[in-house]
XYZ file of C-alpha atoms in Angstrom:
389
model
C -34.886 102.635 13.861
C -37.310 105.273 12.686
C -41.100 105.335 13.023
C -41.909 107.198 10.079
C -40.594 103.520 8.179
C -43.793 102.186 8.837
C -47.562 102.953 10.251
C -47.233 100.807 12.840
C -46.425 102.874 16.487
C -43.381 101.777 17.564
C -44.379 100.791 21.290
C -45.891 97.884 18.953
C -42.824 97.129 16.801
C -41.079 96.430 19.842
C -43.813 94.244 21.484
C -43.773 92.336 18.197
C -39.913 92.233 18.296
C -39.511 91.422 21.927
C -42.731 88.880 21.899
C -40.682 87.764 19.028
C -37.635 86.886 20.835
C -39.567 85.499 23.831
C -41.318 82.923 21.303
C -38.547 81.864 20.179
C -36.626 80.825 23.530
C -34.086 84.197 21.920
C -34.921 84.644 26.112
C -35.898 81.835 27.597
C -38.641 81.158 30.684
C -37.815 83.403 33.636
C -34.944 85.225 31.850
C -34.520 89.198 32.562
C -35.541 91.122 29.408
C -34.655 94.605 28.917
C -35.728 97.025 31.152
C -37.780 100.422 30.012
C -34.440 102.409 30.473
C -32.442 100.213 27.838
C -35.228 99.551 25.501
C -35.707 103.295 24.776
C -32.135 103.591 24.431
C -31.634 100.576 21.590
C -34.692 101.741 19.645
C -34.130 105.645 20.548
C -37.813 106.262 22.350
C -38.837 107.647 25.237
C -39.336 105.704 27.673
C -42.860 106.400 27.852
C -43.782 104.294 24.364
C -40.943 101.301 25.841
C -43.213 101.172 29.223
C -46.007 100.847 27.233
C -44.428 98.053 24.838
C -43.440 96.192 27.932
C -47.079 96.810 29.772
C -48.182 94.939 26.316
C -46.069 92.194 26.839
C -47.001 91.855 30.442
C -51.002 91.839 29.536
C -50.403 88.496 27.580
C -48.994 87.419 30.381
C -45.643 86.952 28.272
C -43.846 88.398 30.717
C -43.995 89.301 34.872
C -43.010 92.976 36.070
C -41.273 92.588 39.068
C -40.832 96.230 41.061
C -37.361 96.980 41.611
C -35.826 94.109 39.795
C -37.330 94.067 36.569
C -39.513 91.888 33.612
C -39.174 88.525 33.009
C -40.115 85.891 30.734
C -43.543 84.543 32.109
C -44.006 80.677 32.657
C -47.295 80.260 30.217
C -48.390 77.471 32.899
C -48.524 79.587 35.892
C -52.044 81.413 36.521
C -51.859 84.893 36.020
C -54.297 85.768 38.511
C -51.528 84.192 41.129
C -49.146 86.764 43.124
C -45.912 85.165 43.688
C -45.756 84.837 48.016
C -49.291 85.852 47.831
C -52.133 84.188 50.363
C -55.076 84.772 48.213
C -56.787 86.852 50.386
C -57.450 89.496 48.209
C -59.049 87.608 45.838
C -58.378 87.434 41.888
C -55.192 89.848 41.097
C -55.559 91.644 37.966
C -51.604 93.382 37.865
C -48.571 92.051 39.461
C -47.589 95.596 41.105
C -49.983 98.522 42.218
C -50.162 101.402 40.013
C -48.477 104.826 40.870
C -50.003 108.449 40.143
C -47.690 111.309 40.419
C -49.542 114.515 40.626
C -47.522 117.817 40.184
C -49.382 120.873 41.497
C -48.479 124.472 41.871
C -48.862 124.795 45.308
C -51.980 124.208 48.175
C -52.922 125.608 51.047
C -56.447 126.090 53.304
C -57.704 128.008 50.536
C -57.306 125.966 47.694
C -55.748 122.590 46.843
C -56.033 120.766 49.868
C -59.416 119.348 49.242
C -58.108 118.349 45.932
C -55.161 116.502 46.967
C -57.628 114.676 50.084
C -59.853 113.591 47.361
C -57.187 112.379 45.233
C -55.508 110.636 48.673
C -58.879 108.772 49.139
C -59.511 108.153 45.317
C -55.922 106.150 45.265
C -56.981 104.478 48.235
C -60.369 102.784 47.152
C -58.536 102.087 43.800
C -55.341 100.504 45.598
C -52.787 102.531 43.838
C -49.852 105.177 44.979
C -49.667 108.926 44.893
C -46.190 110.614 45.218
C -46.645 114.887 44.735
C -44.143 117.118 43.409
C -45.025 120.706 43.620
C -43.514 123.648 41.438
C -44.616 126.693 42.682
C -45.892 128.226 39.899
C -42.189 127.464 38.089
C -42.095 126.076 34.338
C -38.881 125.364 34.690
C -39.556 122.926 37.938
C -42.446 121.439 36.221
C -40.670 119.937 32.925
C -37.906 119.083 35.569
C -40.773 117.390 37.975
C -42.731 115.391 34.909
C -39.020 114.067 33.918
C -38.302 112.860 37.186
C -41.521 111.309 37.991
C -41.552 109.350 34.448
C -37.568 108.192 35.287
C -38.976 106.919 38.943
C -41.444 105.028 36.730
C -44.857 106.482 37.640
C -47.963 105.194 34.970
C -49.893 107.888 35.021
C -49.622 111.739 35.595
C -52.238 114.199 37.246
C -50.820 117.902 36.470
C -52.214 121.114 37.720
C -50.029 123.537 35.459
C -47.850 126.338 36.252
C -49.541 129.945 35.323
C -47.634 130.454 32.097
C -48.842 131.559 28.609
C -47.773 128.590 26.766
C -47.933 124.611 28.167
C -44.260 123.357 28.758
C -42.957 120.909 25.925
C -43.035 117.972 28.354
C -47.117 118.342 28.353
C -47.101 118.394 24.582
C -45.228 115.373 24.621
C -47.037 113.090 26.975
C -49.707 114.230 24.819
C -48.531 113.326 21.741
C -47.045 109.525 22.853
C -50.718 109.128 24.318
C -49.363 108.451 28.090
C -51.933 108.499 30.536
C -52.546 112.233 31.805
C -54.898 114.338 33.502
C -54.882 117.941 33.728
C -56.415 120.040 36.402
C -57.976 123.294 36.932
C -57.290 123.847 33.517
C -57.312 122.683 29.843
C -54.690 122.804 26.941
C -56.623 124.436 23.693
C -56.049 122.406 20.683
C -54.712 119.360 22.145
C -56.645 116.521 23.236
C -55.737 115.861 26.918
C -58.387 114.887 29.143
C -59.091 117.833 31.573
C -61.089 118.351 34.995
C -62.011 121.914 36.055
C -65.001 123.797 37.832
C -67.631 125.459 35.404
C -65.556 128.618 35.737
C -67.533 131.029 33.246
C -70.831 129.595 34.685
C -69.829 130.034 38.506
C -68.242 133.584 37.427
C -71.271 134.210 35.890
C -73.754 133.495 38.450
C -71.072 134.652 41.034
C -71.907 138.165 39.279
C -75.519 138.554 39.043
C -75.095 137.453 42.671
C -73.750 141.409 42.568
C -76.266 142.532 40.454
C -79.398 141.689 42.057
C -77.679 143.323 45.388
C -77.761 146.564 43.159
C -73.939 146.437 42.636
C -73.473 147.655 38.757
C -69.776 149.271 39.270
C -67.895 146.291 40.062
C -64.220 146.095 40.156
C -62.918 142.704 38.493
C -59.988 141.894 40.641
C -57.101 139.568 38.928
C -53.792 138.403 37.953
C -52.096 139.761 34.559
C -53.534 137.688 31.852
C -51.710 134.771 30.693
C -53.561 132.712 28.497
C -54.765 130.383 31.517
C -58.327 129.044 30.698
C -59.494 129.159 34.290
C -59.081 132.900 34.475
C -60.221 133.626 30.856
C -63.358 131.926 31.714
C -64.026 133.421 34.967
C -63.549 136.882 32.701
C -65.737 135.372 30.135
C -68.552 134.561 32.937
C -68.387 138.002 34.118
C -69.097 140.048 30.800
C -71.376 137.477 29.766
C -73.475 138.652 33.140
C -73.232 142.187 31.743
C -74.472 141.659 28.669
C -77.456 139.614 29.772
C -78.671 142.485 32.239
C -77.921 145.161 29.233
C -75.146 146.282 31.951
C -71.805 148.011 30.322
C -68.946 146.427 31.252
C -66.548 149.105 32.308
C -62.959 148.334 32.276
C -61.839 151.359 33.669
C -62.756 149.324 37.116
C -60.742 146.306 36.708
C -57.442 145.773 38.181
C -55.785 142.831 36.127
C -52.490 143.170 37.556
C -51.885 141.815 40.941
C -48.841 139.900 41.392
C -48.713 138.700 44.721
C -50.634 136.041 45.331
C -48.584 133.968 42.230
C -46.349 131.234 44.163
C -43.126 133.077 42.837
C -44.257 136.369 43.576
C -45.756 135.527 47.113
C -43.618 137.756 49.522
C -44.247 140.661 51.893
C -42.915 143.486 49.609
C -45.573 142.284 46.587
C -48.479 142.017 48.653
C -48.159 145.286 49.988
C -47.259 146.550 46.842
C -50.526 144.984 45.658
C -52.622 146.281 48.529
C -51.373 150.098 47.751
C -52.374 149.449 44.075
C -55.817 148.798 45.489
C -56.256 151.733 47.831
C -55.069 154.165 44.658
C -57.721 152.350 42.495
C -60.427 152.694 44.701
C -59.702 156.181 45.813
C -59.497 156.949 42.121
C -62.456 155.206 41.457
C -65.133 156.360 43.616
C -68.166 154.568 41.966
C -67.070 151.116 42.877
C -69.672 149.422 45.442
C -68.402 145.645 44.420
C -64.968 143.966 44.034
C -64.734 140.325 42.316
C -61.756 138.975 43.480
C -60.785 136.389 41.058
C -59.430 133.903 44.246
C -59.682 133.810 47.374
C -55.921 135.231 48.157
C -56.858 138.259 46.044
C -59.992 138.879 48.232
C -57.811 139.155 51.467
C -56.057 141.863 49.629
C -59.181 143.445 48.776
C -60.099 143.662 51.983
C -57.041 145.034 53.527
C -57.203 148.166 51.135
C -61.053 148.457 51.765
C -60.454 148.526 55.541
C -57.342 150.611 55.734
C -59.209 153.338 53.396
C -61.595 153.559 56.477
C -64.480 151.881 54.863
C -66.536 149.216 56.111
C -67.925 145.858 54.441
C -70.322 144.906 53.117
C -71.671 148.716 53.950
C -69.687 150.643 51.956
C -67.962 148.199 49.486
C -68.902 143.844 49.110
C -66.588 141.924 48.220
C -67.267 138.192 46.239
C -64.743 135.551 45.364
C -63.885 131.974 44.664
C -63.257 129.846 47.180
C -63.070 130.879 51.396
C -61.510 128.525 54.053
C -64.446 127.199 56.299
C -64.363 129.164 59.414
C -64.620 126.948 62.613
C -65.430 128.102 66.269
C -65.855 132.006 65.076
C -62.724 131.754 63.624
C -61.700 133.466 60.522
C -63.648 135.590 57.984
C -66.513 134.649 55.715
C -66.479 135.878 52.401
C -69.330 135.552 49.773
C -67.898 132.984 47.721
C -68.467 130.662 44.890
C -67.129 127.386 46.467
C -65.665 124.226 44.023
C -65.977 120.572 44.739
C -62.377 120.232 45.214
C -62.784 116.782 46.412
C -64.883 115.034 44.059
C -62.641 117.321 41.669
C -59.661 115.502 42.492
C -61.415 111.871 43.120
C -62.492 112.284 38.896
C -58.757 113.114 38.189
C -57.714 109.834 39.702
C -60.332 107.531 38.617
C -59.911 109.070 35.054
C -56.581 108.913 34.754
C -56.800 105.028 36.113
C -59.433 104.573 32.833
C -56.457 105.875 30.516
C -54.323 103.492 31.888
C -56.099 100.819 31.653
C -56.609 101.686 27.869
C -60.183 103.160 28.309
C -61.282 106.773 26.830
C -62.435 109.168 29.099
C -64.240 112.635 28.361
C -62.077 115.219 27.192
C -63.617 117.828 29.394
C -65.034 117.438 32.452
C -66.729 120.743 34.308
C -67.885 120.730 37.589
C -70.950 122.854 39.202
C -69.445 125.450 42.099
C -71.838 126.365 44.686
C -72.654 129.899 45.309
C -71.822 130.384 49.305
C -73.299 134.011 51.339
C -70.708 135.441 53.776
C -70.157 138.121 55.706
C -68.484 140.183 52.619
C -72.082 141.371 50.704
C -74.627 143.425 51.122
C -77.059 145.721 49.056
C -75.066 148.679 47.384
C -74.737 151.768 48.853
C -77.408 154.255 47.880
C -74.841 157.110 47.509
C -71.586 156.753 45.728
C -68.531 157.704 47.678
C -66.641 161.017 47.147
């Protein structure tokens, strides 16, 4: 059974063929009908178009999905609004089960992520539906293996914050492509039209810059990991020659260092990061103009600031250092950088709600970009008057 035989998708030829056999007693009323897993196999689909075929069936009430046990033939005089066992007290029932989100994320931690994942915790909450998390660690390899697992378990919709890589794993192109219900975060997929949530990235880079610049910081050293194709870091890049070239400022890339390792999940291990913090001392000792360091994230900033301090030079005084995102410090705890802080958690509340709207066959925006807020620390100051030597 091939879909290019007709124009019709074929999560609809088998609704029609299975609605079909239900109207004409082929299974009769409260009869087990195949299941996702066997569907997919007899009309050789994924089984993300035969969950959708049966998700059809079960919206004209044809049949009832039962969790754990399976779909069955409907009786058309039962109310749909009624739960079996249920006491009414939560009113008028839309779905027979709750819906389930997985969301697979690099990693999180204090600095970033956590905030996401609270305001995707409360966003499944208020919307009565499940999150179950799978993270990959910056891994391609355990991502494709993570969205296969969590579409075998059954989930309905996917929230993915992908794996730095310079290409999207096939398994993203596919949910794409067979129009499952996905979100991605932190970053979108160029050419393809998946629904996306990210911070304004070249905006907050941007303004995170002329932050610098009106300090008197015009040698600044734009801090990074090697380039690969990830929009969030291209526009952060973007933002910060854009800045330049409003304020007739020539970007010198001489300054940047665009190949720090360490902070990557799969490179995050004692031996890189002081690998990574020698590779700053050399650049800044070699570069003696420098008064400013963007660190691209927060992680990157802590490096930064190890190589500033363990050259003998003090911040902001000597050198400032700005970045994304800084841990809130509580009870004098910590350190403060200048920062350019993202709403993680209304960030991660859009992700669920939108990716609840796709299930429910709604169209959401295809971008959505978020304001990040400009946060002083500790970490800036006006730039030195002489350069070092």
């Amino acid at each position: 059974m091939n879909e290019p035989t007709s124009s019709k998708p074929m999560y609809e030829k088998i609704f029609d063929e299975v609605k079909e056999s239900i109207l004409t007693q082929a299974y009769r009323l409260g009869e087990r009908v195949p299941s996702e897993k066997e569907l997919a196999e007899t009309y050789n689909v994924s089984r993300i178009t035969s969950k959708k075929a049966l998700e059809l069936l079960a919206a004209e009430h044809l049949i009832v999905r039962k969790p754990g046990r399976g779909s069955f033939v409907a009786d058309p005089a039962t109310e749909p609004q009624e739960l079996p066992g249920g006491s009414g007290s939560r009113g008028t029932a839309i779905n027979t089960e709750e819906k389930t989100i997985g969301l697979i994320i690099t990693d999180f931690g204090n600095s970033y992520g956590t905030g996401l994942i609270y305001g995707m915790e409360q966003a499944s909450r208020d919307n009565d539906c499940f999150l179950v998390l799978r993270r990959t660690f910056g891994i391609p390899e355990n991502e494709e293996q993570s969205i296969q697992k969590l579409l075998n378990l059954g989930v309905d919709g996917l929230i993915i914050f992908p794996a730095q890589g310079e290409y999207f794993n096939a398994e993203i192109l596919k949910l794409v492509i067979g129009q499952f219900p996905l979100v991605l975060v932190d970053r979108h997929l160029k050419g393809v039209a998946a629904a996306s949530i990210s911070s304004d990235n070249l905006q907050a880079a941007l303004e995170a810059t002329e932050y610098l610049f009106d300090l008197g910081h015009t040698h600044i050293s734009f801090l990074s990991p090697p380039p690969v194709d990830t929009t969030a870091v291209e526009d952060r890049i973007e933002g910060f020659i854009q800045a330049h070239a409003q304020r007739g400022i020539m970007v010198d890339k001489e300054l940047w260092v665009s190949d720090l390792t360490s902070t990557l999940p799969k490179f995050f291990n004692p031996d890189n990061i002081e690998r990574d913090i020698a590779r700053l001392i050399s650049h800044l000792e070699s570069h003696p103009s420098i008064t400013a360091l963007f660190a691209i994230e927060y992680n990157i900033a802590l490096l930064a600031k190890t190589a500033v301090e363990r050259l003998g030079l003090r911040i902001p005084e000597d050198i400032s250092i700005i970045c994304f995102d800084s841990p809130p410090t509580h009870l004098g705890g910590g350190y403060s950088f200048t920062h350019m802080r993202q709403n993680e958690e209304e960030m991660g509340r859009i992700a669920v709600e939108n990716v609840l709207s796709l299930m429910n066959g709604h169209s959401v925006p295809h971008k959505v970009m978020l304001e990040a807020k400009l946060i002083p620390g500790s970490s800036t100051g006006p730039a030195a008057r002489n350069k070092r030597h």
